[in-house]
Structure formats: structure tokens, C-alpha cells
Coordinates of C-alpha atoms and ligand atoms in Angstrom, one line a residue:
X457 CA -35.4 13.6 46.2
X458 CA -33.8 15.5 49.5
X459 CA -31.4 18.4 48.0
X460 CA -28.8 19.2 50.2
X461 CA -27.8 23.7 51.2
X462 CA -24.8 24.2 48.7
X463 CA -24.6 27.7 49.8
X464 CA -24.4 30.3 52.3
X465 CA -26.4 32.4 50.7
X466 CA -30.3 31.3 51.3
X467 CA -31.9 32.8 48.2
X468 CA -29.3 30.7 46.7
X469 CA -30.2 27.7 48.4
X470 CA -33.4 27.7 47.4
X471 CA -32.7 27.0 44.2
X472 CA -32.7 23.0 43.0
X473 CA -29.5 22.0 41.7
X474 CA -30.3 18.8 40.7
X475 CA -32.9 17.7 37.9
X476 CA -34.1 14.0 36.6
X477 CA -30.4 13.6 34.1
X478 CA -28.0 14.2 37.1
X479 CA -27.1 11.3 37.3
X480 CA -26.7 10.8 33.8
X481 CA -28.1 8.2 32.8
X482 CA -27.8 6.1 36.1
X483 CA -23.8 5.6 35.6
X484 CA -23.8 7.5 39.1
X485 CA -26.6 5.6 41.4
X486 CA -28.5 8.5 42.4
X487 CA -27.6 7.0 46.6
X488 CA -24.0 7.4 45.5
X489 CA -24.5 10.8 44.2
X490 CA -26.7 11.8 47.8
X491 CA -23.6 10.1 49.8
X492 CA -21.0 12.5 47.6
X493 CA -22.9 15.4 48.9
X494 CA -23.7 14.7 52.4
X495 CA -19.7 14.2 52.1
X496 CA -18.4 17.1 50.9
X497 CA -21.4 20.0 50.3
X498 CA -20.3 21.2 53.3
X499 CA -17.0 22.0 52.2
X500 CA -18.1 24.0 49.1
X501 CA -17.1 27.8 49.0
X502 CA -17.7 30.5 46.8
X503 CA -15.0 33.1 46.1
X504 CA -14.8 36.2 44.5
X505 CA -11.0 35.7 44.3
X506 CA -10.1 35.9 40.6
X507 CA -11.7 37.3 37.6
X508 CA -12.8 36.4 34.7
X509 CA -9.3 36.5 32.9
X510 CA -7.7 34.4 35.3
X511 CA -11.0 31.5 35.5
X512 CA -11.3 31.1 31.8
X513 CA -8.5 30.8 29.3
X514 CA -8.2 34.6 27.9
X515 CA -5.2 35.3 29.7
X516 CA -4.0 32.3 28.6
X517 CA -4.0 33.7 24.9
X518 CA -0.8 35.5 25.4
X519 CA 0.7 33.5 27.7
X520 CA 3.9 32.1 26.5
X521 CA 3.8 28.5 25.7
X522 CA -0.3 28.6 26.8
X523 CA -1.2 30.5 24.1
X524 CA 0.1 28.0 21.4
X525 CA -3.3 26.6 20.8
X526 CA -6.9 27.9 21.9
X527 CA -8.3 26.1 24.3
X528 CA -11.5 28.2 25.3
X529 CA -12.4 25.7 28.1
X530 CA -9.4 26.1 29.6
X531 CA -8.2 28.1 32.8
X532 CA -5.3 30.1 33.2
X533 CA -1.4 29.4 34.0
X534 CA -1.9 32.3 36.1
X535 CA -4.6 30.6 38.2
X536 CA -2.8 27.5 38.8
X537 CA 0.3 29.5 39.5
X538 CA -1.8 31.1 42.1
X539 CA -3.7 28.2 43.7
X540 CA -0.5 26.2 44.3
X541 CA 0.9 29.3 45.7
X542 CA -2.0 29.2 48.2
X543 CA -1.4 25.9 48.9
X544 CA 2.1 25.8 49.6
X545 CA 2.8 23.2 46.8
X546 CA 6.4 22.9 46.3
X547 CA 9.0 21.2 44.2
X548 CA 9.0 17.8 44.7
X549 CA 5.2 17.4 45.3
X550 CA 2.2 16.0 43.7
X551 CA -0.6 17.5 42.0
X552 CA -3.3 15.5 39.8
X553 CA -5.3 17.3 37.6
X554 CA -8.2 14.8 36.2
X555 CA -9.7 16.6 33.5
X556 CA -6.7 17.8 31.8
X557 CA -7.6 19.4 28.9
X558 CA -4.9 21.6 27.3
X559 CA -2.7 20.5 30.3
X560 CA -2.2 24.3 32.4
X561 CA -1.9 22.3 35.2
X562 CA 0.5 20.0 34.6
X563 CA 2.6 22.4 32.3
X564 CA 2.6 25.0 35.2
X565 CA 3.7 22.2 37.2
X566 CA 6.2 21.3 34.8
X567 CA 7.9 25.1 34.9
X568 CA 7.6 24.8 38.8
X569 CA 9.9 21.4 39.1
X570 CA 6.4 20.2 40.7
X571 CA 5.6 17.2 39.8
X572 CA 2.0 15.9 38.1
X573 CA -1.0 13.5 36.6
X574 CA -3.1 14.6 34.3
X575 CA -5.8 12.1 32.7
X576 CA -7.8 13.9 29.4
X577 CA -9.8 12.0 26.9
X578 CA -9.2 13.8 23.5
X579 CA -6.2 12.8 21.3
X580 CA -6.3 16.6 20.1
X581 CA -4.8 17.7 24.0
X582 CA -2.8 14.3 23.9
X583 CA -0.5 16.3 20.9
X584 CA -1.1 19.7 22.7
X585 CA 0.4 17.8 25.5
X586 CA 2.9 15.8 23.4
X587 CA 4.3 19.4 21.9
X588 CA 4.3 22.0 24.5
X589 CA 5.9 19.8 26.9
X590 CA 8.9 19.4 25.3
X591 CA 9.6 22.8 25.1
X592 CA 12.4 22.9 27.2
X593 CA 14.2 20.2 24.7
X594 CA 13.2 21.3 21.3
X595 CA 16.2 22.2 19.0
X596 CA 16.0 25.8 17.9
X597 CA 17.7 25.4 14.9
X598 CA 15.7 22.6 13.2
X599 CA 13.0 24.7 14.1
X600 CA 14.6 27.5 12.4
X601 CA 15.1 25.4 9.6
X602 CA 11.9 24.1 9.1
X603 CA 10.9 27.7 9.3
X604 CA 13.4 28.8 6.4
X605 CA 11.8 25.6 4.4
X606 CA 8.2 26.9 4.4
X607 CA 9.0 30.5 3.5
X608 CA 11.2 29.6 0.5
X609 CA 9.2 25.9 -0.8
X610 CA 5.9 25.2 -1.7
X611 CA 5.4 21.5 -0.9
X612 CA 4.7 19.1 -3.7
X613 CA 0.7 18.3 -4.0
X614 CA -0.5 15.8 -2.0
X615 CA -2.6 12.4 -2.8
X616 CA -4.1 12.5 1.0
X617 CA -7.5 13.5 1.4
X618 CA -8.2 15.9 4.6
X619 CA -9.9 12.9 6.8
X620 CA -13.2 14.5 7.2
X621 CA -16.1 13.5 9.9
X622 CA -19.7 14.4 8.2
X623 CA -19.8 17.1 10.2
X624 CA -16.4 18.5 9.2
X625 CA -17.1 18.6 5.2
X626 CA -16.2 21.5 3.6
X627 CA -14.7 22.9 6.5
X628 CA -12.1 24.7 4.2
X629 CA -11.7 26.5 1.1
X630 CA -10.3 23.9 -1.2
X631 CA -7.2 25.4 -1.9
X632 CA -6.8 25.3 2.3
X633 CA -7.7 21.6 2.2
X634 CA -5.2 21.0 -0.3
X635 CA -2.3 22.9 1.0
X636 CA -3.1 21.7 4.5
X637 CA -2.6 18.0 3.1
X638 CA 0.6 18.8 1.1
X639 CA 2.0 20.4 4.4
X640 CA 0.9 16.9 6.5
X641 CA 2.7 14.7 3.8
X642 CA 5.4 17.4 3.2
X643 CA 6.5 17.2 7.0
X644 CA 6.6 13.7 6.6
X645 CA 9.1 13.2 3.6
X646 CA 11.9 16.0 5.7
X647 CA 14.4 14.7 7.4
X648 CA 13.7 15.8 11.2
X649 CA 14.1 14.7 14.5
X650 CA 10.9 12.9 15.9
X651 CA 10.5 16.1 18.2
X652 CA 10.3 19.0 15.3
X653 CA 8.1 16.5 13.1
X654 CA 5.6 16.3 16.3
X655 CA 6.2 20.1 16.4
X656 CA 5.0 20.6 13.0
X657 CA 2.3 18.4 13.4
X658 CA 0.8 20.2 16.0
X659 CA 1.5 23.3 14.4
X660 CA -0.3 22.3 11.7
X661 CA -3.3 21.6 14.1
X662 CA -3.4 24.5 16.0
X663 CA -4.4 26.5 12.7
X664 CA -7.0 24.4 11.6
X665 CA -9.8 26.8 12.9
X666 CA -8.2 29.8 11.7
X667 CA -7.5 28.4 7.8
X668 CA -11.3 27.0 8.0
X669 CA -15.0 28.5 7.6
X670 CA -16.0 28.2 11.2
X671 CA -15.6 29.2 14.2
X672 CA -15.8 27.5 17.9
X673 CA -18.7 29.4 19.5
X674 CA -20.0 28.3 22.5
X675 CA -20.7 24.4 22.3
X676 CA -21.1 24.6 18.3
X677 CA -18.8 25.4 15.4
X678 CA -20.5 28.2 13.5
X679 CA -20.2 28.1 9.8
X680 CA -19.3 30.9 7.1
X681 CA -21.9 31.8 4.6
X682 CA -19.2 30.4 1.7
X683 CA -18.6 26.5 2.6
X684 CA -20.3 24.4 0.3
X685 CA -22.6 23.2 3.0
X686 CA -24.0 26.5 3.8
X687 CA -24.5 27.5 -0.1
X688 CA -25.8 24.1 -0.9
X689 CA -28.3 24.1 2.5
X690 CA -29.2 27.8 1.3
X691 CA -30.6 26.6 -2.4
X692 CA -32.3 23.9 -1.8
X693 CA -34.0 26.5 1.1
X694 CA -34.3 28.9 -1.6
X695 CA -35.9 26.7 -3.6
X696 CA -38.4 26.0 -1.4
X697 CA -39.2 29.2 -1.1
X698 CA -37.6 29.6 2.5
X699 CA -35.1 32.1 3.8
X700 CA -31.8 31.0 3.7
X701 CA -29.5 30.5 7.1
X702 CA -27.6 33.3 8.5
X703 CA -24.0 32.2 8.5
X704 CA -21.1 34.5 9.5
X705 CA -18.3 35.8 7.3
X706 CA -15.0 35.6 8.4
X707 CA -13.4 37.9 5.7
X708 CA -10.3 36.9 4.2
X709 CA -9.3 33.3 5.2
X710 CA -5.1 33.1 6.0
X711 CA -3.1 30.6 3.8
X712 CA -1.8 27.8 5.7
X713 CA 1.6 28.9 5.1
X714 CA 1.2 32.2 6.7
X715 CA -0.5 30.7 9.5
X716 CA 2.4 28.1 9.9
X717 CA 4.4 30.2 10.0
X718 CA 3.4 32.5 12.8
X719 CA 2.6 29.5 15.4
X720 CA 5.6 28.4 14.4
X721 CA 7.9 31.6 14.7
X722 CA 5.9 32.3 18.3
X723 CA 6.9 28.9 19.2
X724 CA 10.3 28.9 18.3
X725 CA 10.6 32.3 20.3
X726 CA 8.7 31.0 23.5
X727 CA 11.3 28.0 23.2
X728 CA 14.1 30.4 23.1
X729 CA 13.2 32.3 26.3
X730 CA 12.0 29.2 28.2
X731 CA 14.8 27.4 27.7
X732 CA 17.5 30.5 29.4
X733 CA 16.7 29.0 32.6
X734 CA 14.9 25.3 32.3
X735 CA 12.9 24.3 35.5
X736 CA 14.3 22.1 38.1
X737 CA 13.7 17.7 37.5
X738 CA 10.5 17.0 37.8
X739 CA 7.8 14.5 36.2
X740 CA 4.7 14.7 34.7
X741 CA 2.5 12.1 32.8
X742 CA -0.7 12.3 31.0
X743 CA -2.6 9.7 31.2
X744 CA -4.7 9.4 27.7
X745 CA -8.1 7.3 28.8
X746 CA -11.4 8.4 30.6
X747 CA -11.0 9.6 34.2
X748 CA -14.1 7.5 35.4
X749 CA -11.8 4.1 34.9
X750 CA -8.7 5.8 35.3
X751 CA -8.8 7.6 38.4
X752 CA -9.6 4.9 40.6
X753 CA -6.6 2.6 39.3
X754 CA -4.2 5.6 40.9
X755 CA -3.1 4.8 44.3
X756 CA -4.2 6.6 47.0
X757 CA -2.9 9.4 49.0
X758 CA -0.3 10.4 46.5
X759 CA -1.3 13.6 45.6
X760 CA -0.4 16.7 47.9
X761 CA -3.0 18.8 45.7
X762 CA -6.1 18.5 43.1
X763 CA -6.7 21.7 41.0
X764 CA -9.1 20.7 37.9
X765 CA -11.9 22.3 36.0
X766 CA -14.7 19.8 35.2
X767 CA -16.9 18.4 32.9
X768 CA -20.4 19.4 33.2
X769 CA -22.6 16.2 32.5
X770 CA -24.7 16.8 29.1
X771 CA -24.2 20.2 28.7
X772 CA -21.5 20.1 26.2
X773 CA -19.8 17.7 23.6
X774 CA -15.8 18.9 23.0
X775 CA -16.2 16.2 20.0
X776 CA -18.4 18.7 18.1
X777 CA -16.5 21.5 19.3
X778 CA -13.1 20.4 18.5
X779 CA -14.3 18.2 15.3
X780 CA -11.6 19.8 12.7
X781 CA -8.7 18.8 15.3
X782 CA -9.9 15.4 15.7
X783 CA -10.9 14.8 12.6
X784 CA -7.2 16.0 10.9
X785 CA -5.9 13.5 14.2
X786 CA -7.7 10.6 12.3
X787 CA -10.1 10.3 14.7
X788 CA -13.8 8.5 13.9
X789 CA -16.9 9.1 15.5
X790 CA -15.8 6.8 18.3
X791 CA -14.8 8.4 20.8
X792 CA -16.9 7.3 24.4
X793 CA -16.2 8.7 27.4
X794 CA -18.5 4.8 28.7
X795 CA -20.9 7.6 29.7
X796 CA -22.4 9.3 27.2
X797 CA -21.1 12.7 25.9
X798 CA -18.2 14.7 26.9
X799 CA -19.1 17.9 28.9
X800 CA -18.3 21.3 29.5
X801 CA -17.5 23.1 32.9
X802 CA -20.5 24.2 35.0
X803 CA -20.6 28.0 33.8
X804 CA -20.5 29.6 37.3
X805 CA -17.7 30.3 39.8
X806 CA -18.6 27.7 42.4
X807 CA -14.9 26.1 44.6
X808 CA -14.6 23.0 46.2
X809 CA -12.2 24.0 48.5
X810 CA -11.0 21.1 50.6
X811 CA -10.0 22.3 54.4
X812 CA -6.4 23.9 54.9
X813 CA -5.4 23.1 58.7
X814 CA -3.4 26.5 59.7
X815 CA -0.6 27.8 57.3
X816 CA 0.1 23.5 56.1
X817 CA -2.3 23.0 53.0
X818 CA -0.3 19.1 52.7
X819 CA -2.0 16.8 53.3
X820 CA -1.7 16.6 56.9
X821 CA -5.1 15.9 57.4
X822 CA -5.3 12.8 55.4
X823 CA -6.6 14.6 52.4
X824 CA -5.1 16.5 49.7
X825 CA -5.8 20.2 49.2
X826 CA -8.1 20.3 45.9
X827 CA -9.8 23.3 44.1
X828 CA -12.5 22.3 41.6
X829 CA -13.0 24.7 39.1
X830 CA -15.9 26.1 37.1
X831 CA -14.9 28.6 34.3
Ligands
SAM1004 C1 -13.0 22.2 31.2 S1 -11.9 21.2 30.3 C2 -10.5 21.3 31.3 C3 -9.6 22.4 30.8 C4 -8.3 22.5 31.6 N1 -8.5 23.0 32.9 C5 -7.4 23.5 30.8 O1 -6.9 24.4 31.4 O2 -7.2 23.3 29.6 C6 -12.5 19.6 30.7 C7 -11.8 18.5 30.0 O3 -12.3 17.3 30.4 C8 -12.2 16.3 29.4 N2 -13.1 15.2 29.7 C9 -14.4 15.2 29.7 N3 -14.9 14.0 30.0 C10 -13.8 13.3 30.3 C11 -13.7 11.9 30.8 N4 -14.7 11.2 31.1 N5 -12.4 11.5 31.0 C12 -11.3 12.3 30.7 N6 -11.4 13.5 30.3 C13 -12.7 14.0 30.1 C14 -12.6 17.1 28.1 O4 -12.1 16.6 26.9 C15 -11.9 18.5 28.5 O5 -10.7 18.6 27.9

């Protein structure tokens, strides 16, 4: 197997970048993958551009309407802001963004009047999608109220069972599971428009790691010493006269109505602001399916710009990572990306960098400008 120079740098070069799973599993004919890099490894650059903050979602955390739910595999608003700047993207033009995730891309587009594509897999982004997006519509004052309704009720219990996946059980202290389940039905019986009651239901979502007894770390939830899984795993080790497993502690676990009601006072204000001065027409559309059958159904030449942060081919599964979301969503084991396993971005700062023809970065030269990102 010929490897083809990546980089400038020949210490670099020497490295193999490919190994016997690239291409993963034979979905990419290992001629097809040779033909993508005799195409385009010349046109890979590194930069020292950004930091960290700006290639990994940290200074998203604060960001106003980015912040509303964690996405650690994300990139930043200020990024995208940034790489459109660079390449002169306008209102009124194109960009695609293939693997979605918590949408910065086409959200940034969005407050830009630029208009977008995004395709994403996961139903838990299809309702990060689904929420933030309508931020410049949302009525303030049924948000209010629903706020007013959580700090003065307690919902009535609920019959519905938290729709665990096997590897989601005992997730939550029971009285979390319950009162996350009387909130879900709660929401249901009030009388709100279909926007607030999508609100709420992401809201609800976007504290389902913080109410629970793990943490995202890295590709794996991490588990407090408490759930039922750890303490049962830890006897029967005891008993067998084995040391039990280190879990971590995460202190006092918030009630679900506190937690509601922060997201949901931080969205309301974020709303406020964003909607002084809403951004000029423009349209955006997710589209909810796997970018290997997807992407080649678009048409071509539409897009004046590709800025996206990729999967990294059997490195990382975002259905182990993001189990609690999916699993509160309904969703089974079933998810498929038709390839195998849904991946993480390659953890280094390698950029695809497409060629800019003087101060035009259109697509005058046939092409669309395109960063490929690596966080
Ligand atoms: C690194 S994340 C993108 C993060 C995004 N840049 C952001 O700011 O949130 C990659 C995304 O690709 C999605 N993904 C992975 N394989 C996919 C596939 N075959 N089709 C569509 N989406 C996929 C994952 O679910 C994940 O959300």
C-alpha cells in the first residue's frame, strides 16, 4: 500500500497514516480511497490559526444560544464566524456542513442571513436543531409562564417509565428518574404552543447528564460510585474477593426542577437579546439521515462553502456517548450509520483547505471553498 506526503513537514511524513481498518470495513474500496488522496492531499494545510477554545466547543459553553446544550465534539460559533469571514461568505450564499452535529454551522449561518445544509445522524441534534433554531420566534411570555409553572407546581406523578437502553440503567437517582418522567408527561397535559412544548422538551434533555450519575468523558460515560450498577458490580466483586471499581463522585446531584429551570431561564434570556435585532431571511435545513447516502442526492455546485468537523472512522461511538439523550428520545439500539459505528473527529488540527483564487474564495474556480475540521 503506496501512502501518499500529507505534510510539509518530513518527520511528519514519515509517519503512516493509514492502517488495515481505513477503509472500514471495505465500504470505501481501498482504489477509491488512493484516488481521494492523489486528488486532494495536495491541498491539505496545517495552521496554527486558532486555539484550542475556538477548535473545540469550550468557547461555545458561554456562547449565547451555543451554550444551551454540551456538545463536546463540537466547534465553536466563533470559528465558523471566522472561516466564513475568510471566505467572503455573504448573505444570500450557501454553505453545507455534512456532519452537523449540534448545528454551529448552520445556526451561525442562520444569525448571518446565510443560508445552509446540514445532514447529522442523531435524533438528540435533530431537537438541538429543532429548539435553538427557532429562537428568533419563540414567545417570551409562554416561556415565562412555563417558567412561573415549574417554580410554583410540582407535577402530578407519572405512570411513564424513563425508556432506558441496557446501558443507561440506573442512570439516575430514583427520585431524578421519577421527576424527570412527571416533567415529560407534565409538559404534555399544558396547554402550549407546539414551539414552547418542543422547548421544554429539549430543555428537559439538555439536563439529563447533569441530574444523572455519569459523566461524558472522552468516548465513555463514566459512572458514580452510587448507581445501582456500580454498587451491585462492586458486591458481587467483593464477594469474590476482588477490589471493587473506582467510580467517580459527583457530589450533590441537582433536582430536575432546579436544573429546568436554569436552561430554561438562560434560554428565555438569550431569546430576549437575539430577538432585538433578528437576522436578515435566510434558509437553513437539516437534513436528519446518514451523510454517505445523503450527500450524493444534493445537487452539485450549490454550495459557495464547506466548513465541517468529521467523523473519525472507528474511533468513537456518539451512541455510547450520548446514550441518556437518545435513550429519553425513545431511541433503540438501532441506530446504523450503513457503516458500522459513528465516529469522533481525528484529534489533531489538520485543514483541508480548498484553493482561494486571489481575494474571491466563491466558487469561481469550479469548487467551493471548504475547511475540514479536526477538533
Ligand atoms: C465532530 S461532530 C460535529 C460537530 C459539529 N461541528 C458541531 O459544532 O457541533 C460529528 C458529527 O457527525 C455525526 N455523524 C457521524 N457519522 C455520521 C454519518 N454517517 N452521517 C451523518 N452524521 C454522522 C455525529 O453524530 C456527530 O454529531
Amino acid at each position: 500500500m503506496q501512502q501518499l506526503l500529507l505534510f510539509a513537514r518530513e518527520d511528519l511524513a514519515l509517519q503512516s497514516l493509514t492502517h488495515a481498518q481505513f477503509s472500514h470495513d471495505g465500504v470505501c474500496p481501498e482504489a477509491a480511497r488512493m484516488a481521494l488522496e492523489q486528488t486532494y492531499g495536495g491541498l491539505l494545510q496545517e495552521s496554527n490559526t486558532f486555539n484550542r477554545q475556538l477548535v473545540s466547543f469550550q468557547a461555545n459553553k458561554t456562547e449565547r444560544l451555543h451554550g444551551w446544550i454540551k456538545y463536546r465534539e463540537g466547534f465553536s460559533a466563533g470559528l465558523v464566524e471566522s472561516l466564513l469571514g475568510d471566505f467572503g461568505i455573504k448573505p444570500g450564499d450557501t454553505v453545507l456542513d455534512p456532519f452537523a452535529g449540534s448545528c454551529t454551522t448552520l445556526l451561525v449561518a442562520q444569525a448571518l442571513g446565510v443560508n445552509a445544509v446540514g445532514i447529522e445522524l442523531l435524533p438528540n441534534s435533530h431537537l438541538a436543531w429543532d429548539a435553538k433554531s427557532r429562537v428568533y420566534r419563540y414567545d417570551l411570555a409562554e416561556i415565562s409562564h412555563v417558567l412561573h409553572l415549574i417554580e410554583s407546581q410540582t407535577p402530578p406523578p407519572s405512570s411513564r417509565p424513563f425508556p432506558h437502553l441496557p446501558i443507561t440503567e440506573s442512570a439516575f437517582p430514583p427520585e431524578v428518574e421519577r421527576d424527570l418522567m412527571a416533567y415529560d408527561q407534565w409538559f404534555d397535559t399544558l396547554e402550549l404552543s407546539a414551539d414552547t412544548r418542543l422547548l421544554c422538551r429539549f430543555a428537559l434533555m439538555s439536563i439529563l447528564e447533569d441530574v444523572s450519575y455519569t459523566r461524558k468523558d472522552g468516548q465513555y460515560l463514566r459512572w458514580d460510585v452510587r448507581a445501582e450498577k456500580i454498587r451491585a458490580a462492586n458486591e458481587r466483586r467483593r464477594s469474590q474477593g476482588l477490589a471493587p471499581v473506582h467510580g467517580i463522585n459527583k457530589g450533590v446531584i441537582p433536582s430536575v426542577k432546579s436544573e429546568l429551570l436554569k436552561v430554561l431561564t438562560r434560554i428565555r434570556y438569550d431569546a430576549q437579546v437575539l430577538q432585538r435585532e433578528p437576522p436578515p431571511p435566510s434558509s437553513q435545513t437539516l437534513v436528519r439521515g446518514n451523510t454517505l447516502s445523503e450527500l450524493p442526492k444534493m445537487p452539485p455546485a450549490v454550495f459557495d462553502a464547506v466548513i465541517t468537523s468529521p467523523p473519525y472512522a472507528n474511533r468513537y461511538d456518539y451512541t455510547r456517548t450520548y446514550a441518556l439523550e437518545l435513550a429519553y428520545l425513545g431511541v433503540g439500539e438501532g441506530i446504523s450509520t450503513g457503516c458500522g459505528r459513528i465516529c469522533s473527529p481525528v484529534p489533531s488540527r489538520i485543514v483541508l483547505n480548498l484553493p482561494i483564487s486571489g481575494t474571491s474564495t466563491r466558487r469561481s474556480a469550479g469548487q467551493p471553498t471548504s475547511m475540514l475540521f479536526s477538533t
